[in-house]
Amino acid sequence: MTYDVVVAGPPFLDLGFLGLPRLPRLGEELHATGLVAGPGGAAITAIAAARLGLRSAVAWPVGDDAAGRWLAEALAAEEVAWVGPRVEETPVTAIMALDGDRAMVTRVTPTDTADPPPDGRALVTALDRARAAAAAAPGRVYAMADFAGAGGALPDLTGVRALVLNAGEARRLTGKADVEAALGALVAGTGAAAVVVTRGALGAIAAERDGAVLTAPSVPAQLVDATGAGDVFAAAYVWADLAGLALADALALAVLAGALAVSVPSGAAGARACAGLAARAQRLGLALPGA
């Protein structure tokens, strides 16, 4: 089967603690007012894509434990395929949401058993796998940065359709304090056809090679939980780009999707909020695929 979007990355079981007055200190127990369990990581991007009408799949080893079985059922309910070899454990993340941001602790699992992803019109993958994927994948490849490393040599992303990352990642990758300067360095130095940088409450900026910097302002939203907002942003951007929208229009839709995502608790709920993206975009006068 050929998918519209294949997300090659780990899906997590997210356990989100809500209503904390602050983060706990060592030796201290705090009581949360809410707990939300749901798919996280790559699953958020895949669910958001499915809610936007794309046939989507997660390509990663499938955990054969209680968390993996629960996660597989949750993805199936969203009509998202999970393809990969069987492994013993599933990545699990505990998320403590506070003041619109969050702190996270993740149990990671080995990743060296991943199979080549299935064919798709678009492949969303990690920064360090994007160049090789672009050389082998039949469709468009989108790279997402998710790391805590310092600046150094910029990656070779020749053949990659777009690099999507947040402002902090752009600064760390380039060593530049100014976000627009970091964007320019990434456009000039990576070889990606486009670079997109999310800026939280400031919206997003983007540029193509030899193109001007484009800005999409933020959309007013009640900030409840920022978990997975970048994953939802990426899904909406890919959806718009696959439909042939111009960079400025794709950027505006992705910013709107991110705003919808942060207005609900949990990344999975943010992904499901994409079901209302088209209606909200119409009210705002934004260009839509097929319109």
PDB file of C-alpha atoms in Angstrom:
ATOM      1  CA  MET A   1       0.000   0.000   0.000  1.00  0.00           C
ATOM      2  CA  THR A   2       1.210   3.497  -0.820  1.00  0.00           C
ATOM      3  CA  TYR A   3       0.465   6.103   1.837  1.00  0.00           C
ATOM      4  CA  ASP A   4       0.126   9.847   1.534  1.00  0.00           C
ATOM      5  CA  VAL A   5       2.318  10.455   4.581  1.00  0.00           C
ATOM      6  CA  VAL A   6       4.730   8.099   6.313  1.00  0.00           C
ATOM      7  CA  VAL A   7       6.211   9.312   9.598  1.00  0.00           C
ATOM      8  CA  ALA A   8       9.476   7.476  10.288  1.00  0.00           C
ATOM      9  CA  GLY A   9       9.994   8.080  13.978  1.00  0.00           C
ATOM     10  CA  PRO A  10       9.127   6.646  17.379  1.00  0.00           C
ATOM     11  CA  PRO A  11       5.528   6.824  18.601  1.00  0.00           C
ATOM     12  CA  PHE A  12       5.288   7.261  22.355  1.00  0.00           C
ATOM     13  CA  LEU A  13       2.677   6.521  24.946  1.00  0.00           C
ATOM     14  CA  ASP A  14       2.287   9.970  26.504  1.00  0.00           C
ATOM     15  CA  LEU A  15       1.129  10.297  30.108  1.00  0.00           C
ATOM     16  CA  GLY A  16       0.311  13.951  30.708  1.00  0.00           C
ATOM     17  CA  PHE A  17      -0.134  15.372  34.211  1.00  0.00           C
ATOM     18  CA  LEU A  18      -2.286  18.514  34.254  1.00  0.00           C
ATOM     19  CA  GLY A  19      -2.993  21.221  36.809  1.00  0.00           C
ATOM     20  CA  LEU A  20       0.317  21.104  38.646  1.00  0.00           C
ATOM     21  CA  PRO A  21       1.084  24.211  40.734  1.00  0.00           C
ATOM     22  CA  ARG A  22       4.788  23.814  39.907  1.00  0.00           C
ATOM     23  CA  LEU A  23       7.303  21.104  39.155  1.00  0.00           C
ATOM     24  CA  PRO A  24       8.118  18.812  42.084  1.00  0.00           C
ATOM     25  CA  ARG A  25      11.406  19.028  43.942  1.00  0.00           C
ATOM     26  CA  LEU A  26      13.508  15.979  44.745  1.00  0.00           C
ATOM     27  CA  GLY A  27      11.767  13.853  47.361  1.00  0.00           C
ATOM     28  CA  GLU A  28       8.481  15.716  46.934  1.00  0.00           C
ATOM     29  CA  GLU A  29       5.108  14.452  45.729  1.00  0.00           C
ATOM     30  CA  LEU A  30       2.629  16.854  44.113  1.00  0.00           C
ATOM     31  CA  HIS A  31      -0.961  16.124  43.146  1.00  0.00           C
ATOM     32  CA  ALA A  32      -2.129  16.790  39.587  1.00  0.00           C
ATOM     33  CA  THR A  33      -5.745  17.672  38.881  1.00  0.00           C
ATOM     34  CA  GLY A  34      -5.824  15.694  35.640  1.00  0.00           C
ATOM     35  CA  LEU A  35      -4.140  12.881  33.747  1.00  0.00           C
ATOM     36  CA  VAL A  36      -4.318  12.427  29.975  1.00  0.00           C
ATOM     37  CA  ALA A  37      -2.977   9.336  28.216  1.00  0.00           C
ATOM     38  CA  GLY A  38      -2.549   9.295  24.465  1.00  0.00           C
ATOM     39  CA  PRO A  39      -0.283   8.700  21.486  1.00  0.00           C
ATOM     40  CA  GLY A  40       2.765  10.949  21.286  1.00  0.00           C
ATOM     41  CA  GLY A  41       5.818  11.625  19.154  1.00  0.00           C
ATOM     42  CA  ALA A  42       5.529  10.491  15.550  1.00  0.00           C
ATOM     43  CA  ALA A  43       1.990   9.321  16.259  1.00  0.00           C
ATOM     44  CA  ILE A  44       0.860  12.927  16.705  1.00  0.00           C
ATOM     45  CA  THR A  45       2.045  13.905  13.229  1.00  0.00           C
ATOM     46  CA  ALA A  46       0.443  10.815  11.703  1.00  0.00           C
ATOM     47  CA  ILE A  47      -2.895  11.353  13.475  1.00  0.00           C
ATOM     48  CA  ALA A  48      -2.991  15.011  12.474  1.00  0.00           C
ATOM     49  CA  ALA A  49      -2.319  14.029   8.857  1.00  0.00           C
ATOM     50  CA  ALA A  50      -5.120  11.467   9.015  1.00  0.00           C
ATOM     51  CA  ARG A  51      -7.518  14.064  10.404  1.00  0.00           C
ATOM     52  CA  LEU A  52      -6.612  16.226   7.406  1.00  0.00           C
ATOM     53  CA  GLY A  53      -7.691  13.435   5.069  1.00  0.00           C
ATOM     54  CA  LEU A  54      -4.323  11.864   4.285  1.00  0.00           C
ATOM     55  CA  ARG A  55      -3.610   8.134   4.408  1.00  0.00           C
ATOM     56  CA  SER A  56      -0.920   8.006   7.048  1.00  0.00           C
ATOM     57  CA  ALA A  57       1.375   5.516   8.710  1.00  0.00           C
ATOM     58  CA  VAL A  58       3.992   5.401  11.443  1.00  0.00           C
ATOM     59  CA  ALA A  59       7.104   3.447  10.431  1.00  0.00           C
ATOM     60  CA  TRP A  60       8.886   2.266  13.566  1.00  0.00           C
ATOM     61  CA  PRO A  61       9.373  -0.956  15.555  1.00  0.00           C
ATOM     62  CA  VAL A  62       6.112  -2.065  17.194  1.00  0.00           C
ATOM     63  CA  GLY A  63       6.302  -2.604  20.941  1.00  0.00           C
ATOM     64  CA  ASP A  64       4.970  -5.956  22.142  1.00  0.00           C
ATOM     65  CA  ASP A  65       4.148  -4.781  25.659  1.00  0.00           C
ATOM     66  CA  ALA A  66       1.051  -3.325  27.318  1.00  0.00           C
ATOM     67  CA  ALA A  67       1.956   0.200  26.221  1.00  0.00           C
ATOM     68  CA  GLY A  68       2.516  -0.952  22.646  1.00  0.00           C
ATOM     69  CA  ARG A  69      -0.778  -2.813  22.471  1.00  0.00           C
ATOM     70  CA  TRP A  70      -2.638   0.204  23.832  1.00  0.00           C
ATOM     71  CA  LEU A  71      -0.870   2.497  21.391  1.00  0.00           C
ATOM     72  CA  ALA A  72      -1.581   0.192  18.439  1.00  0.00           C
ATOM     73  CA  GLU A  73      -5.298   0.232  19.267  1.00  0.00           C
ATOM     74  CA  ALA A  74      -5.282   4.023  19.573  1.00  0.00           C
ATOM     75  CA  LEU A  75      -3.592   4.419  16.189  1.00  0.00           C
ATOM     76  CA  ALA A  76      -5.948   1.935  14.542  1.00  0.00           C
ATOM     77  CA  ALA A  77      -8.907   3.908  15.885  1.00  0.00           C
ATOM     78  CA  GLU A  78      -7.491   6.947  14.069  1.00  0.00           C
ATOM     79  CA  GLU A  79      -7.017   4.881  10.876  1.00  0.00           C
ATOM     80  CA  VAL A  80      -3.248   5.232  11.152  1.00  0.00           C
ATOM     81  CA  ALA A  81      -1.122   2.201  10.267  1.00  0.00           C
ATOM     82  CA  TRP A  82       1.834   1.219  12.441  1.00  0.00           C
ATOM     83  CA  VAL A  83       4.362  -0.775  10.447  1.00  0.00           C
ATOM     84  CA  GLY A  84       7.626  -2.241  11.659  1.00  0.00           C
ATOM     85  CA  PRO A  85       9.237  -5.276  13.258  1.00  0.00           C
ATOM     86  CA  ARG A  86       8.214  -6.438  16.716  1.00  0.00           C
ATOM     87  CA  VAL A  87      10.300  -5.366  19.705  1.00  0.00           C
ATOM     88  CA  GLU A  88       9.842  -5.873  23.427  1.00  0.00           C
ATOM     89  CA  GLU A  89       9.272  -2.324  24.669  1.00  0.00           C
ATOM     90  CA  THR A  90       7.444   0.859  23.662  1.00  0.00           C
ATOM     91  CA  PRO A  91       8.777   4.374  24.379  1.00  0.00           C
ATOM     92  CA  VAL A  92       6.805   6.062  27.179  1.00  0.00           C
ATOM     93  CA  THR A  93       6.888   9.753  28.118  1.00  0.00           C
ATOM     94  CA  ALA A  94       5.687  11.394  31.329  1.00  0.00           C
ATOM     95  CA  ILE A  95       4.710  15.018  30.660  1.00  0.00           C
ATOM     96  CA  MET A  96       4.196  17.669  33.327  1.00  0.00           C
ATOM     97  CA  ALA A  97       2.359  20.641  31.835  1.00  0.00           C
ATOM     98  CA  LEU A  98       2.868  23.994  33.537  1.00  0.00           C
ATOM     99  CA  ASP A  99       2.203  27.584  32.460  1.00  0.00           C
ATOM    100  CA  GLY A 100       1.720  26.663  28.810  1.00  0.00           C
ATOM    101  CA  ASP A 101       4.984  24.712  28.614  1.00  0.00           C
ATOM    102  CA  ARG A 102       5.974  21.280  29.838  1.00  0.00           C
ATOM    103  CA  ALA A 103       8.756  19.161  31.278  1.00  0.00           C
ATOM    104  CA  MET A 104       9.187  15.591  30.066  1.00  0.00           C
ATOM    105  CA  VAL A 105      10.867  12.341  31.037  1.00  0.00           C
ATOM    106  CA  THR A 106      11.049   9.562  28.432  1.00  0.00           C
ATOM    107  CA  ARG A 107      11.888   5.873  28.591  1.00  0.00           C
ATOM    108  CA  VAL A 108      13.700   5.361  25.282  1.00  0.00           C
ATOM    109  CA  THR A 109      14.056   2.052  23.464  1.00  0.00           C
ATOM    110  CA  PRO A 110      16.602   0.710  20.932  1.00  0.00           C
ATOM    111  CA  THR A 111      16.088   1.968  17.377  1.00  0.00           C
ATOM    112  CA  ASP A 112      18.511  -0.154  15.367  1.00  0.00           C
ATOM    113  CA  THR A 113      15.819  -2.661  14.326  1.00  0.00           C
ATOM    114  CA  ALA A 114      13.811  -0.242  12.195  1.00  0.00           C
ATOM    115  CA  ASP A 115      12.972  -1.451   8.681  1.00  0.00           C
ATOM    116  CA  PRO A 116      13.003   0.824   5.610  1.00  0.00           C
ATOM    117  CA  PRO A 117       9.741   2.813   5.656  1.00  0.00           C
ATOM    118  CA  PRO A 118       6.956   1.948   3.214  1.00  0.00           C
ATOM    119  CA  ASP A 119       6.399   4.087   0.154  1.00  0.00           C
ATOM    120  CA  GLY A 120       4.528   7.344   0.558  1.00  0.00           C
ATOM    121  CA  ARG A 121       3.941  10.598  -1.254  1.00  0.00           C
ATOM    122  CA  ALA A 122       5.674  12.216   1.703  1.00  0.00           C
ATOM    123  CA  LEU A 123       8.127  10.903   4.265  1.00  0.00           C
ATOM    124  CA  VAL A 124       8.598  12.801   7.527  1.00  0.00           C
ATOM    125  CA  THR A 125      11.791  11.757   9.258  1.00  0.00           C
ATOM    126  CA  ALA A 126      14.493  12.894  11.653  1.00  0.00           C
ATOM    127  CA  LEU A 127      17.236  15.299  10.692  1.00  0.00           C
ATOM    128  CA  ASP A 128      19.987  12.677  10.787  1.00  0.00           C
ATOM    129  CA  ARG A 129      18.105  10.307   8.472  1.00  0.00           C
ATOM    130  CA  ALA A 130      16.724  12.816   5.979  1.00  0.00           C
ATOM    131  CA  ARG A 131      19.586  12.944   3.464  1.00  0.00           C
ATOM    132  CA  ALA A 132      19.699   9.177   2.993  1.00  0.00           C
ATOM    133  CA  ALA A 133      15.914   9.053   2.841  1.00  0.00           C
ATOM    134  CA  ALA A 134      15.823  11.734   0.152  1.00  0.00           C
ATOM    135  CA  ALA A 135      18.151   9.641  -1.988  1.00  0.00           C
ATOM    136  CA  ALA A 136      16.016   6.506  -1.626  1.00  0.00           C
ATOM    137  CA  ALA A 137      12.404   7.543  -1.022  1.00  0.00           C
ATOM    138  CA  PRO A 138      10.070   7.867  -4.036  1.00  0.00           C
ATOM    139  CA  GLY A 139       8.181  10.852  -2.602  1.00  0.00           C
ATOM    140  CA  ARG A 140       8.974  14.140  -0.916  1.00  0.00           C
ATOM    141  CA  VAL A 141      11.068  14.051   2.240  1.00  0.00           C
ATOM    142  CA  TYR A 142      10.562  16.441   5.147  1.00  0.00           C
ATOM    143  CA  ALA A 143      13.145  16.640   7.932  1.00  0.00           C
ATOM    144  CA  MET A 144      12.237  17.460  11.522  1.00  0.00           C
ATOM    145  CA  ALA A 145      14.851  18.494  14.066  1.00  0.00           C
ATOM    146  CA  ASP A 146      14.370  17.232  17.604  1.00  0.00           C
ATOM    147  CA  PHE A 147      17.625  17.356  19.498  1.00  0.00           C
ATOM    148  CA  ALA A 148      19.537  19.190  22.214  1.00  0.00           C
ATOM    149  CA  GLY A 149      22.917  19.398  20.526  1.00  0.00           C
ATOM    150  CA  ALA A 150      25.072  22.449  20.081  1.00  0.00           C
ATOM    151  CA  GLY A 151      25.947  24.159  16.851  1.00  0.00           C
ATOM    152  CA  GLY A 152      28.426  22.579  14.483  1.00  0.00           C
ATOM    153  CA  ALA A 153      28.613  21.544  10.873  1.00  0.00           C
ATOM    154  CA  LEU A 154      25.254  21.934   9.183  1.00  0.00           C
ATOM    155  CA  PRO A 155      23.725  18.715   7.847  1.00  0.00           C
ATOM    156  CA  ASP A 156      23.603  18.009   4.131  1.00  0.00           C
ATOM    157  CA  LEU A 157      19.898  17.987   3.268  1.00  0.00           C
ATOM    158  CA  THR A 158      20.228  17.962  -0.499  1.00  0.00           C
ATOM    159  CA  GLY A 159      17.020  16.608  -1.988  1.00  0.00           C
ATOM    160  CA  VAL A 160      14.975  17.294   1.150  1.00  0.00           C
ATOM    161  CA  ARG A 161      11.752  19.177   0.464  1.00  0.00           C
ATOM    162  CA  ALA A 162      11.734  21.112   3.743  1.00  0.00           C
ATOM    163  CA  LEU A 163      13.457  21.265   7.099  1.00  0.00           C
ATOM    164  CA  VAL A 164      10.991  22.033   9.905  1.00  0.00           C
ATOM    165  CA  LEU A 165      12.296  23.030  13.323  1.00  0.00           C
ATOM    166  CA  ASN A 166      11.639  25.433  16.176  1.00  0.00           C
ATOM    167  CA  ALA A 167      13.523  28.602  16.993  1.00  0.00           C
ATOM    168  CA  GLY A 168      15.601  27.030  19.757  1.00  0.00           C
ATOM    169  CA  GLU A 169      16.665  24.181  17.504  1.00  0.00           C
ATOM    170  CA  ALA A 170      17.562  26.623  14.726  1.00  0.00           C
ATOM    171  CA  ARG A 171      19.732  28.637  17.115  1.00  0.00           C
ATOM    172  CA  ARG A 172      21.509  25.579  18.497  1.00  0.00           C
ATOM    173  CA  LEU A 173      22.105  24.070  15.074  1.00  0.00           C
ATOM    174  CA  THR A 174      23.619  27.250  13.628  1.00  0.00           C
ATOM    175  CA  GLY A 175      25.098  28.848  16.726  1.00  0.00           C
ATOM    176  CA  LYS A 176      23.317  32.110  15.870  1.00  0.00           C
ATOM    177  CA  ALA A 177      21.252  33.998  18.447  1.00  0.00           C
ATOM    178  CA  ASP A 178      19.004  35.762  15.928  1.00  0.00           C
ATOM    179  CA  VAL A 179      16.274  33.529  14.494  1.00  0.00           C
ATOM    180  CA  GLU A 180      16.235  35.174  11.060  1.00  0.00           C
ATOM    181  CA  ALA A 181      20.005  34.870  10.851  1.00  0.00           C
ATOM    182  CA  ALA A 182      19.695  31.206  11.811  1.00  0.00           C
ATOM    183  CA  LEU A 183      17.063  30.736   9.112  1.00  0.00           C
ATOM    184  CA  GLY A 184      19.344  32.316   6.529  1.00  0.00           C
ATOM    185  CA  ALA A 185      22.242  30.097   7.546  1.00  0.00           C
ATOM    186  CA  LEU A 186      20.097  26.978   7.293  1.00  0.00           C
ATOM    187  CA  VAL A 187      18.750  27.952   3.873  1.00  0.00           C
ATOM    188  CA  ALA A 188      22.246  28.677   2.586  1.00  0.00           C
ATOM    189  CA  GLY A 189      24.045  25.808   4.259  1.00  0.00           C
ATOM    190  CA  THR A 190      21.842  22.706   4.260  1.00  0.00           C
ATOM    191  CA  GLY A 191      20.689  22.354   0.663  1.00  0.00           C
ATOM    192  CA  ALA A 192      17.056  21.843   1.698  1.00  0.00           C
ATOM    193  CA  ALA A 193      14.553  23.315  -0.748  1.00  0.00           C
ATOM    194  CA  ALA A 194      12.878  25.226   2.098  1.00  0.00           C
ATOM    195  CA  VAL A 195      13.442  25.843   5.799  1.00  0.00           C
ATOM    196  CA  VAL A 196      10.563  26.495   8.192  1.00  0.00           C
ATOM    197  CA  VAL A 197      11.113  27.780  11.736  1.00  0.00           C
ATOM    198  CA  THR A 198       8.314  27.859  14.300  1.00  0.00           C
ATOM    199  CA  ARG A 199       8.391  30.687  16.842  1.00  0.00           C
ATOM    200  CA  GLY A 200       5.660  29.792  19.319  1.00  0.00           C
ATOM    201  CA  ALA A 201       3.508  32.811  20.125  1.00  0.00           C
ATOM    202  CA  LEU A 202       5.294  34.771  17.370  1.00  0.00           C
ATOM    203  CA  GLY A 203       4.074  32.469  14.586  1.00  0.00           C
ATOM    204  CA  ALA A 204       6.597  31.115  12.089  1.00  0.00           C
ATOM    205  CA  ILE A 205       9.081  32.186   9.436  1.00  0.00           C
ATOM    206  CA  ALA A 206      10.280  30.362   6.348  1.00  0.00           C
ATOM    207  CA  ALA A 207      12.345  30.773   3.221  1.00  0.00           C
ATOM    208  CA  GLU A 208      13.161  28.868   0.073  1.00  0.00           C
ATOM    209  CA  ARG A 209      16.560  28.918  -1.593  1.00  0.00           C
ATOM    210  CA  ASP A 210      17.044  32.290  -3.295  1.00  0.00           C
ATOM    211  CA  GLY A 211      13.733  33.454  -1.820  1.00  0.00           C
ATOM    212  CA  ALA A 212      12.664  36.164   0.595  1.00  0.00           C
ATOM    213  CA  VAL A 213      11.907  35.441   4.240  1.00  0.00           C
ATOM    214  CA  LEU A 214       8.177  34.859   4.738  1.00  0.00           C
ATOM    215  CA  THR A 215       6.397  35.456   8.026  1.00  0.00           C
ATOM    216  CA  ALA A 216       3.127  34.022   9.294  1.00  0.00           C
ATOM    217  CA  PRO A 217       1.832  35.754  12.430  1.00  0.00           C
ATOM    218  CA  SER A 218       0.449  33.755  15.309  1.00  0.00           C
ATOM    219  CA  VAL A 219      -3.255  33.011  15.644  1.00  0.00           C
ATOM    220  CA  PRO A 220      -4.858  33.919  19.000  1.00  0.00           C
ATOM    221  CA  ALA A 221      -5.373  30.791  21.088  1.00  0.00           C
ATOM    222  CA  GLN A 222      -5.856  29.863  24.718  1.00  0.00           C
ATOM    223  CA  LEU A 223      -2.597  28.182  25.698  1.00  0.00           C
ATOM    224  CA  VAL A 224      -3.442  24.952  27.519  1.00  0.00           C
ATOM    225  CA  ASP A 225      -0.747  22.451  26.559  1.00  0.00           C
ATOM    226  CA  ALA A 226       2.051  22.907  24.017  1.00  0.00           C
ATOM    227  CA  THR A 227       2.807  19.178  23.802  1.00  0.00           C
ATOM    228  CA  GLY A 228       2.989  18.070  20.183  1.00  0.00           C
ATOM    229  CA  ALA A 229       2.254  21.483  18.691  1.00  0.00           C
ATOM    230  CA  GLY A 230       5.317  21.252  16.461  1.00  0.00           C
ATOM    231  CA  ASP A 231       4.278  17.791  15.287  1.00  0.00           C
ATOM    232  CA  VAL A 232       0.818  19.068  14.363  1.00  0.00           C
ATOM    233  CA  PHE A 233       2.368  22.103  12.645  1.00  0.00           C
ATOM    234  CA  ALA A 234       4.508  19.773  10.531  1.00  0.00           C
ATOM    235  CA  ALA A 235       1.530  17.627   9.528  1.00  0.00           C
ATOM    236  CA  ALA A 236      -0.448  20.645   8.353  1.00  0.00           C
ATOM    237  CA  TYR A 237       2.542  22.000   6.457  1.00  0.00           C
ATOM    238  CA  VAL A 238       3.043  18.690   4.642  1.00  0.00           C
ATOM    239  CA  TRP A 239      -0.693  18.494   3.867  1.00  0.00           C
ATOM    240  CA  ALA A 240      -0.657  21.956   2.306  1.00  0.00           C
ATOM    241  CA  ASP A 241       2.617  21.414   0.462  1.00  0.00           C
ATOM    242  CA  LEU A 242       1.473  18.115  -1.043  1.00  0.00           C
ATOM    243  CA  ALA A 243      -1.616  19.923  -2.312  1.00  0.00           C
ATOM    244  CA  GLY A 244       0.556  22.427  -4.173  1.00  0.00           C
ATOM    245  CA  LEU A 245      -0.037  25.501  -2.019  1.00  0.00           C
ATOM    246  CA  ALA A 246       2.559  28.255  -2.058  1.00  0.00           C
ATOM    247  CA  LEU A 247       4.997  28.437   0.844  1.00  0.00           C
ATOM    248  CA  ALA A 248       3.248  31.462   2.377  1.00  0.00           C
ATOM    249  CA  ASP A 249      -0.137  29.704   2.318  1.00  0.00           C
ATOM    250  CA  ALA A 250       1.258  26.452   3.702  1.00  0.00           C
ATOM    251  CA  LEU A 251       2.979  28.403   6.470  1.00  0.00           C
ATOM    252  CA  ALA A 252      -0.243  30.177   7.458  1.00  0.00           C
ATOM    253  CA  LEU A 253      -2.190  26.903   7.648  1.00  0.00           C
ATOM    254  CA  ALA A 254       0.538  25.262   9.703  1.00  0.00           C
ATOM    255  CA  VAL A 255       0.557  28.148  12.189  1.00  0.00           C
ATOM    256  CA  LEU A 256      -3.218  27.857  12.524  1.00  0.00           C
ATOM    257  CA  ALA A 257      -2.919  24.113  13.140  1.00  0.00           C
ATOM    258  CA  GLY A 258      -0.361  24.763  15.854  1.00  0.00           C
ATOM    259  CA  ALA A 259      -2.704  27.258  17.507  1.00  0.00           C
ATOM    260  CA  LEU A 260      -5.519  24.710  17.524  1.00  0.00           C
ATOM    261  CA  ALA A 261      -3.152  22.135  19.013  1.00  0.00           C
ATOM    262  CA  VAL A 262      -2.074  24.206  22.024  1.00  0.00           C
ATOM    263  CA  SER A 263      -5.669  25.020  22.973  1.00  0.00           C
ATOM    264  CA  VAL A 264      -6.427  21.462  24.158  1.00  0.00           C
ATOM    265  CA  PRO A 265      -4.722  19.157  26.671  1.00  0.00           C
ATOM    266  CA  SER A 266      -2.364  16.518  25.183  1.00  0.00           C
ATOM    267  CA  GLY A 267      -0.638  16.186  21.855  1.00  0.00           C
ATOM    268  CA  ALA A 268      -3.124  13.587  20.631  1.00  0.00           C
ATOM    269  CA  ALA A 269      -6.046  15.929  21.270  1.00  0.00           C
ATOM    270  CA  GLY A 270      -4.139  18.626  19.416  1.00  0.00           C
ATOM    271  CA  ALA A 271      -3.748  16.282  16.457  1.00  0.00           C
ATOM    272  CA  ARG A 272      -7.453  15.483  16.464  1.00  0.00           C
ATOM    273  CA  ALA A 273      -8.203  19.215  16.487  1.00  0.00           C
ATOM    274  CA  CYS A 274      -6.970  19.295  12.880  1.00  0.00           C
ATOM    275  CA  ALA A 275     -10.393  17.981  11.906  1.00  0.00           C
ATOM    276  CA  GLY A 276     -11.614  21.556  12.359  1.00  0.00           C
ATOM    277  CA  LEU A 277      -8.704  23.222  10.575  1.00  0.00           C
ATOM    278  CA  ALA A 278     -10.410  23.755   7.212  1.00  0.00           C
ATOM    279  CA  ALA A 279     -13.486  25.390   8.723  1.00  0.00           C
ATOM    280  CA  ARG A 280     -11.375  27.714  10.868  1.00  0.00           C
ATOM    281  CA  ALA A 281      -9.142  28.557   7.901  1.00  0.00           C
ATOM    282  CA  GLN A 282     -12.163  29.472   5.790  1.00  0.00           C
ATOM    283  CA  ARG A 283     -13.360  31.887   8.467  1.00  0.00           C
ATOM    284  CA  LEU A 284      -9.923  33.508   8.473  1.00  0.00           C
ATOM    285  CA  GLY A 285      -9.803  33.715   4.682  1.00  0.00           C
ATOM    286  CA  LEU A 286      -6.793  31.419   4.315  1.00  0.00           C
ATOM    287  CA  ALA A 287      -6.093  29.470   1.131  1.00  0.00           C
ATOM    288  CA  LEU A 288      -6.995  25.781   1.352  1.00  0.00           C
ATOM    289  CA  PRO A 289      -6.075  22.696  -0.674  1.00  0.00           C
ATOM    290  CA  GLY A 290      -8.618  22.125  -3.417  1.00  0.00           C
ATOM    291  CA  ALA A 291     -10.236  25.541  -2.965  1.00  0.00           C
TER     292      ALA A 291
END
